């Protein structure tokens, strides 16, 4: 996509256990449209220390960090932005002359989407998950004024810790709870996974909710979102999350904020 790469081309990348094409297509489309001498490539690695050392040593400008590296990367960077420090989870590394600063643009995306979709702040909610992304989502909910929440996680240690730190309750399963908002922050429903066809919550819990929110971006219409739409619920998709967080990463890497039209075109291109 970059028509004239040269020795000064700045490389950006993503690091994930299961790389996808959305970020690659999104960033490269904007680089081309805006005439920027950048290129973006998705990577996977089992050597996290080596990968982050490579970012520093090779002068890679930016790196998007996905599951399961969002917490493990923290000790490998030089500085944490407030967005990452507050929730001890990162999804973005910016390299400035060998100095690695980490951010969390997931948090920013969640914050914006709750406002955009006008989710009532008095909504009760259940959040399924306890990893790095769950921390970002739960923290954005707390900071957004959503006080009545339940963390649902099979990992009792991580689930209890997340709930305790943010002032929520914890349960291993949803049980009889039927909250007004359901938030999936697990790989359930993700294309290519063992539970790609599964619902992240019980069907009757989805039917009883007002809002369903799935951070899984591939596919854009997960089983949870499909059922939520069919039942006329307010839905927030993982595609919306990944698009906004990618936009904020783009701004951090390049210092340029695209127009809304440019952003929407990049999202449409990335989805193809």
JSON list of C-alpha atoms in Angstrom, two decimals, residues 114-222:
[
{"chain": "A", "resi": 114, "resn": "UNK", "atom": "CA", "xyz": [-20.82, 4.64, 26.44]},
{"chain": "A", "resi": 115, "resn": "UNK", "atom": "CA", "xyz": [-21.52, 8.32, 25.83]},
{"chain": "A", "resi": 116, "resn": "UNK", "atom": "CA", "xyz": [-22.28, 7.89, 22.12]},
{"chain": "A", "resi": 117, "resn": "UNK", "atom": "CA", "xyz": [-24.86, 5.17, 22.76]},
{"chain": "A", "resi": 118, "resn": "UNK", "atom": "CA", "xyz": [-26.34, 7.02, 25.74]},
{"chain": "A", "resi": 119, "resn": "UNK", "atom": "CA", "xyz": [-26.22, 4.02, 28.06]},
{"chain": "A", "resi": 120, "resn": "UNK", "atom": "CA", "xyz": [-28.02, 5.12, 31.26]},
{"chain": "A", "resi": 121, "resn": "UNK", "atom": "CA", "xyz": [-25.54, 5.55, 34.10]},
{"chain": "A", "resi": 122, "resn": "UNK", "atom": "CA", "xyz": [-27.87, 3.85, 36.56]},
{"chain": "A", "resi": 123, "resn": "UNK", "atom": "CA", "xyz": [-27.82, 0.64, 34.51]},
{"chain": "A", "resi": 124, "resn": "UNK", "atom": "CA", "xyz": [-26.84, -2.48, 36.40]},
{"chain": "A", "resi": 125, "resn": "UNK", "atom": "CA", "xyz": [-24.26, -4.50, 34.49]},
{"chain": "A", "resi": 126, "resn": "UNK", "atom": "CA", "xyz": [-22.33, -7.76, 34.37]},
{"chain": "A", "resi": 127, "resn": "UNK", "atom": "CA", "xyz": [-18.89, -7.83, 32.79]},
{"chain": "A", "resi": 128, "resn": "UNK", "atom": "CA", "xyz": [-17.60, -11.26, 31.71]},
{"chain": "A", "resi": 129, "resn": "UNK", "atom": "CA", "xyz": [-13.80, -11.39, 31.87]},
{"chain": "A", "resi": 130, "resn": "UNK", "atom": "CA", "xyz": [-10.86, -10.44, 34.09]},
{"chain": "A", "resi": 131, "resn": "UNK", "atom": "CA", "xyz": [-7.85, -9.79, 31.84]},
{"chain": "A", "resi": 132, "resn": "UNK", "atom": "CA", "xyz": [-6.19, -6.62, 30.63]},
{"chain": "A", "resi": 133, "resn": "UNK", "atom": "CA", "xyz": [-9.05, -5.57, 28.36]},
{"chain": "A", "resi": 134, "resn": "UNK", "atom": "CA", "xyz": [-11.54, -6.28, 31.14]},
{"chain": "A", "resi": 135, "resn": "UNK", "atom": "CA", "xyz": [-9.61, -3.86, 33.35]},
{"chain": "A", "resi": 136, "resn": "UNK", "atom": "CA", "xyz": [-9.89, -1.15, 30.71]},
{"chain": "A", "resi": 137, "resn": "UNK", "atom": "CA", "xyz": [-13.62, -1.68, 30.21]},
{"chain": "A", "resi": 138, "resn": "UNK", "atom": "CA", "xyz": [-14.45, -1.99, 33.90]},
{"chain": "A", "resi": 139, "resn": "UNK", "atom": "CA", "xyz": [-12.39, 1.10, 34.75]},
{"chain": "A", "resi": 140, "resn": "UNK", "atom": "CA", "xyz": [-14.13, 3.13, 32.05]},
{"chain": "A", "resi": 141, "resn": "UNK", "atom": "CA", "xyz": [-17.49, 1.98, 33.43]},
{"chain": "A", "resi": 142, "resn": "UNK", "atom": "CA", "xyz": [-16.55, 2.97, 36.97]},
{"chain": "A", "resi": 143, "resn": "UNK", "atom": "CA", "xyz": [-15.12, 6.31, 35.93]},
{"chain": "A", "resi": 144, "resn": "UNK", "atom": "CA", "xyz": [-18.21, 6.90, 33.79]},
{"chain": "A", "resi": 145, "resn": "UNK", "atom": "CA", "xyz": [-20.46, 6.61, 36.84]},
{"chain": "A", "resi": 146, "resn": "UNK", "atom": "CA", "xyz": [-21.70, 3.03, 36.43]},
{"chain": "A", "resi": 147, "resn": "UNK", "atom": "CA", "xyz": [-21.70, 2.02, 40.09]},
{"chain": "A", "resi": 148, "resn": "UNK", "atom": "CA", "xyz": [-23.76, -1.18, 40.21]},
{"chain": "A", "resi": 149, "resn": "UNK", "atom": "CA", "xyz": [-21.65, -3.84, 38.54]},
{"chain": "A", "resi": 150, "resn": "UNK", "atom": "CA", "xyz": [-20.81, -7.52, 38.70]},
{"chain": "A", "resi": 151, "resn": "UNK", "atom": "CA", "xyz": [-17.56, -9.08, 37.48]},
{"chain": "A", "resi": 152, "resn": "UNK", "atom": "CA", "xyz": [-18.14, -12.59, 36.15]},
{"chain": "A", "resi": 153, "resn": "UNK", "atom": "CA", "xyz": [-14.91, -14.59, 35.90]},
{"chain": "A", "resi": 154, "resn": "UNK", "atom": "CA", "xyz": [-13.94, -18.22, 36.37]},
{"chain": "A", "resi": 155, "resn": "UNK", "atom": "CA", "xyz": [-10.48, -17.08, 37.50]},
{"chain": "A", "resi": 156, "resn": "UNK", "atom": "CA", "xyz": [-11.37, -16.29, 41.10]},
{"chain": "A", "resi": 157, "resn": "UNK", "atom": "CA", "xyz": [-8.11, -14.56, 41.98]},
{"chain": "A", "resi": 158, "resn": "UNK", "atom": "CA", "xyz": [-8.18, -12.20, 38.99]},
{"chain": "A", "resi": 159, "resn": "UNK", "atom": "CA", "xyz": [-11.96, -11.74, 39.13]},
{"chain": "A", "resi": 160, "resn": "UNK", "atom": "CA", "xyz": [-12.06, -10.90, 42.83]},
{"chain": "A", "resi": 161, "resn": "UNK", "atom": "CA", "xyz": [-9.09, -8.54, 42.50]},
{"chain": "A", "resi": 162, "resn": "UNK", "atom": "CA", "xyz": [-10.68, -6.65, 39.61]},
{"chain": "A", "resi": 163, "resn": "UNK", "atom": "CA", "xyz": [-14.01, -6.40, 41.41]},
{"chain": "A", "resi": 164, "resn": "UNK", "atom": "CA", "xyz": [-12.41, -5.33, 44.69]},
{"chain": "A", "resi": 165, "resn": "UNK", "atom": "CA", "xyz": [-10.20, -2.69, 43.09]},
{"chain": "A", "resi": 166, "resn": "UNK", "atom": "CA", "xyz": [-13.14, -1.05, 41.33]},
{"chain": "A", "resi": 167, "resn": "UNK", "atom": "CA", "xyz": [-15.82, -1.47, 43.98]},
{"chain": "A", "resi": 168, "resn": "UNK", "atom": "CA", "xyz": [-17.85, -4.17, 42.23]},
{"chain": "A", "resi": 169, "resn": "UNK", "atom": "CA", "xyz": [-19.02, -7.67, 43.16]},
{"chain": "A", "resi": 170, "resn": "UNK", "atom": "CA", "xyz": [-17.59, -10.92, 41.81]},
{"chain": "A", "resi": 171, "resn": "UNK", "atom": "CA", "xyz": [-19.17, -14.22, 40.82]},
{"chain": "A", "resi": 172, "resn": "UNK", "atom": "CA", "xyz": [-17.73, -17.21, 38.99]},
{"chain": "A", "resi": 173, "resn": "UNK", "atom": "CA", "xyz": [-20.86, -17.39, 36.82]},
{"chain": "A", "resi": 174, "resn": "UNK", "atom": "CA", "xyz": [-23.76, -15.08, 36.09]},
{"chain": "A", "resi": 175, "resn": "UNK", "atom": "CA", "xyz": [-26.12, -17.32, 38.03]},
{"chain": "A", "resi": 176, "resn": "UNK", "atom": "CA", "xyz": [-29.53, -15.79, 38.58]},
{"chain": "A", "resi": 177, "resn": "UNK", "atom": "CA", "xyz": [-28.38, -12.22, 37.99]},
{"chain": "A", "resi": 178, "resn": "UNK", "atom": "CA", "xyz": [-30.20, -10.46, 35.16]},
{"chain": "A", "resi": 179, "resn": "UNK", "atom": "CA", "xyz": [-28.53, -7.04, 34.80]},
{"chain": "A", "resi": 180, "resn": "UNK", "atom": "CA", "xyz": [-29.59, -4.31, 32.41]},
{"chain": "A", "resi": 181, "resn": "UNK", "atom": "CA", "xyz": [-26.27, -4.34, 30.53]},
{"chain": "A", "resi": 182, "resn": "UNK", "atom": "CA", "xyz": [-24.15, -7.34, 29.54]},
{"chain": "A", "resi": 183, "resn": "UNK", "atom": "CA", "xyz": [-20.51, -6.81, 28.57]},
{"chain": "A", "resi": 184, "resn": "UNK", "atom": "CA", "xyz": [-18.39, -9.58, 27.06]},
{"chain": "A", "resi": 185, "resn": "UNK", "atom": "CA", "xyz": [-14.64, -9.17, 27.43]},
{"chain": "A", "resi": 186, "resn": "UNK", "atom": "CA", "xyz": [-13.67, -12.79, 26.71]},
{"chain": "A", "resi": 187, "resn": "UNK", "atom": "CA", "xyz": [-12.78, -14.57, 23.44]},
{"chain": "A", "resi": 188, "resn": "UNK", "atom": "CA", "xyz": [-16.21, -16.24, 23.37]},
{"chain": "A", "resi": 189, "resn": "UNK", "atom": "CA", "xyz": [-17.71, -15.63, 19.94]},
{"chain": "A", "resi": 190, "resn": "UNK", "atom": "CA", "xyz": [-14.38, -14.82, 18.27]},
{"chain": "A", "resi": 191, "resn": "UNK", "atom": "CA", "xyz": [-13.79, -16.16, 14.78]},
{"chain": "A", "resi": 192, "resn": "UNK", "atom": "CA", "xyz": [-11.37, -19.09, 14.79]},
{"chain": "A", "resi": 193, "resn": "UNK", "atom": "CA", "xyz": [-11.73, -19.79, 18.50]},
{"chain": "A", "resi": 194, "resn": "UNK", "atom": "CA", "xyz": [-13.06, -22.92, 20.16]},
{"chain": "A", "resi": 195, "resn": "UNK", "atom": "CA", "xyz": [-16.20, -21.02, 21.25]},
{"chain": "A", "resi": 196, "resn": "UNK", "atom": "CA", "xyz": [-16.79, -19.08, 18.04]},
{"chain": "A", "resi": 197, "resn": "UNK", "atom": "CA", "xyz": [-20.44, -20.12, 17.86]},
{"chain": "A", "resi": 198, "resn": "UNK", "atom": "CA", "xyz": [-21.22, -19.70, 21.57]},
{"chain": "A", "resi": 199, "resn": "UNK", "atom": "CA", "xyz": [-23.11, -16.98, 23.42]},
{"chain": "A", "resi": 200, "resn": "UNK", "atom": "CA", "xyz": [-21.09, -15.15, 26.06]},
{"chain": "A", "resi": 201, "resn": "UNK", "atom": "CA", "xyz": [-24.15, -15.07, 28.33]},
{"chain": "A", "resi": 202, "resn": "UNK", "atom": "CA", "xyz": [-27.24, -17.20, 28.80]},
{"chain": "A", "resi": 203, "resn": "UNK", "atom": "CA", "xyz": [-29.91, -16.57, 26.18]},
{"chain": "A", "resi": 204, "resn": "UNK", "atom": "CA", "xyz": [-32.55, -15.53, 28.72]},
{"chain": "A", "resi": 205, "resn": "UNK", "atom": "CA", "xyz": [-30.11, -13.07, 30.32]},
{"chain": "A", "resi": 206, "resn": "UNK", "atom": "CA", "xyz": [-29.58, -11.44, 26.91]},
{"chain": "A", "resi": 207, "resn": "UNK", "atom": "CA", "xyz": [-33.34, -11.28, 26.38]},
{"chain": "A", "resi": 208, "resn": "UNK", "atom": "CA", "xyz": [-33.79, -9.60, 29.77]},
{"chain": "A", "resi": 209, "resn": "UNK", "atom": "CA", "xyz": [-31.07, -6.98, 29.22]},
{"chain": "A", "resi": 210, "resn": "UNK", "atom": "CA", "xyz": [-31.43, -3.49, 27.72]},
{"chain": "A", "resi": 211, "resn": "UNK", "atom": "CA", "xyz": [-27.86, -3.23, 26.37]},
{"chain": "A", "resi": 212, "resn": "UNK", "atom": "CA", "xyz": [-25.39, -5.80, 25.03]},
{"chain": "A", "resi": 213, "resn": "UNK", "atom": "CA", "xyz": [-21.76, -4.86, 24.53]},
{"chain": "A", "resi": 214, "resn": "UNK", "atom": "CA", "xyz": [-19.22, -7.23, 22.98]},
{"chain": "A", "resi": 215, "resn": "UNK", "atom": "CA", "xyz": [-15.57, -6.21, 22.65]},
{"chain": "A", "resi": 216, "resn": "UNK", "atom": "CA", "xyz": [-14.89, -9.09, 20.23]},
{"chain": "A", "resi": 217, "resn": "UNK", "atom": "CA", "xyz": [-14.27, -7.42, 16.87]},
{"chain": "A", "resi": 218, "resn": "UNK", "atom": "CA", "xyz": [-13.97, -10.43, 14.56]},
{"chain": "A", "resi": 219, "resn": "UNK", "atom": "CA", "xyz": [-16.63, -11.06, 13.51]},
{"chain": "A", "resi": 220, "resn": "UNK", "atom": "CA", "xyz": [-18.32, -7.68, 13.90]},
{"chain": "A", "resi": 221, "resn": "UNK", "atom": "CA", "xyz": [-21.62, -9.53, 14.43]},
{"chain": "A", "resi": 222, "resn": "UNK", "atom": "CA", "xyz": [-20.82, -12.05, 17.17]}
]
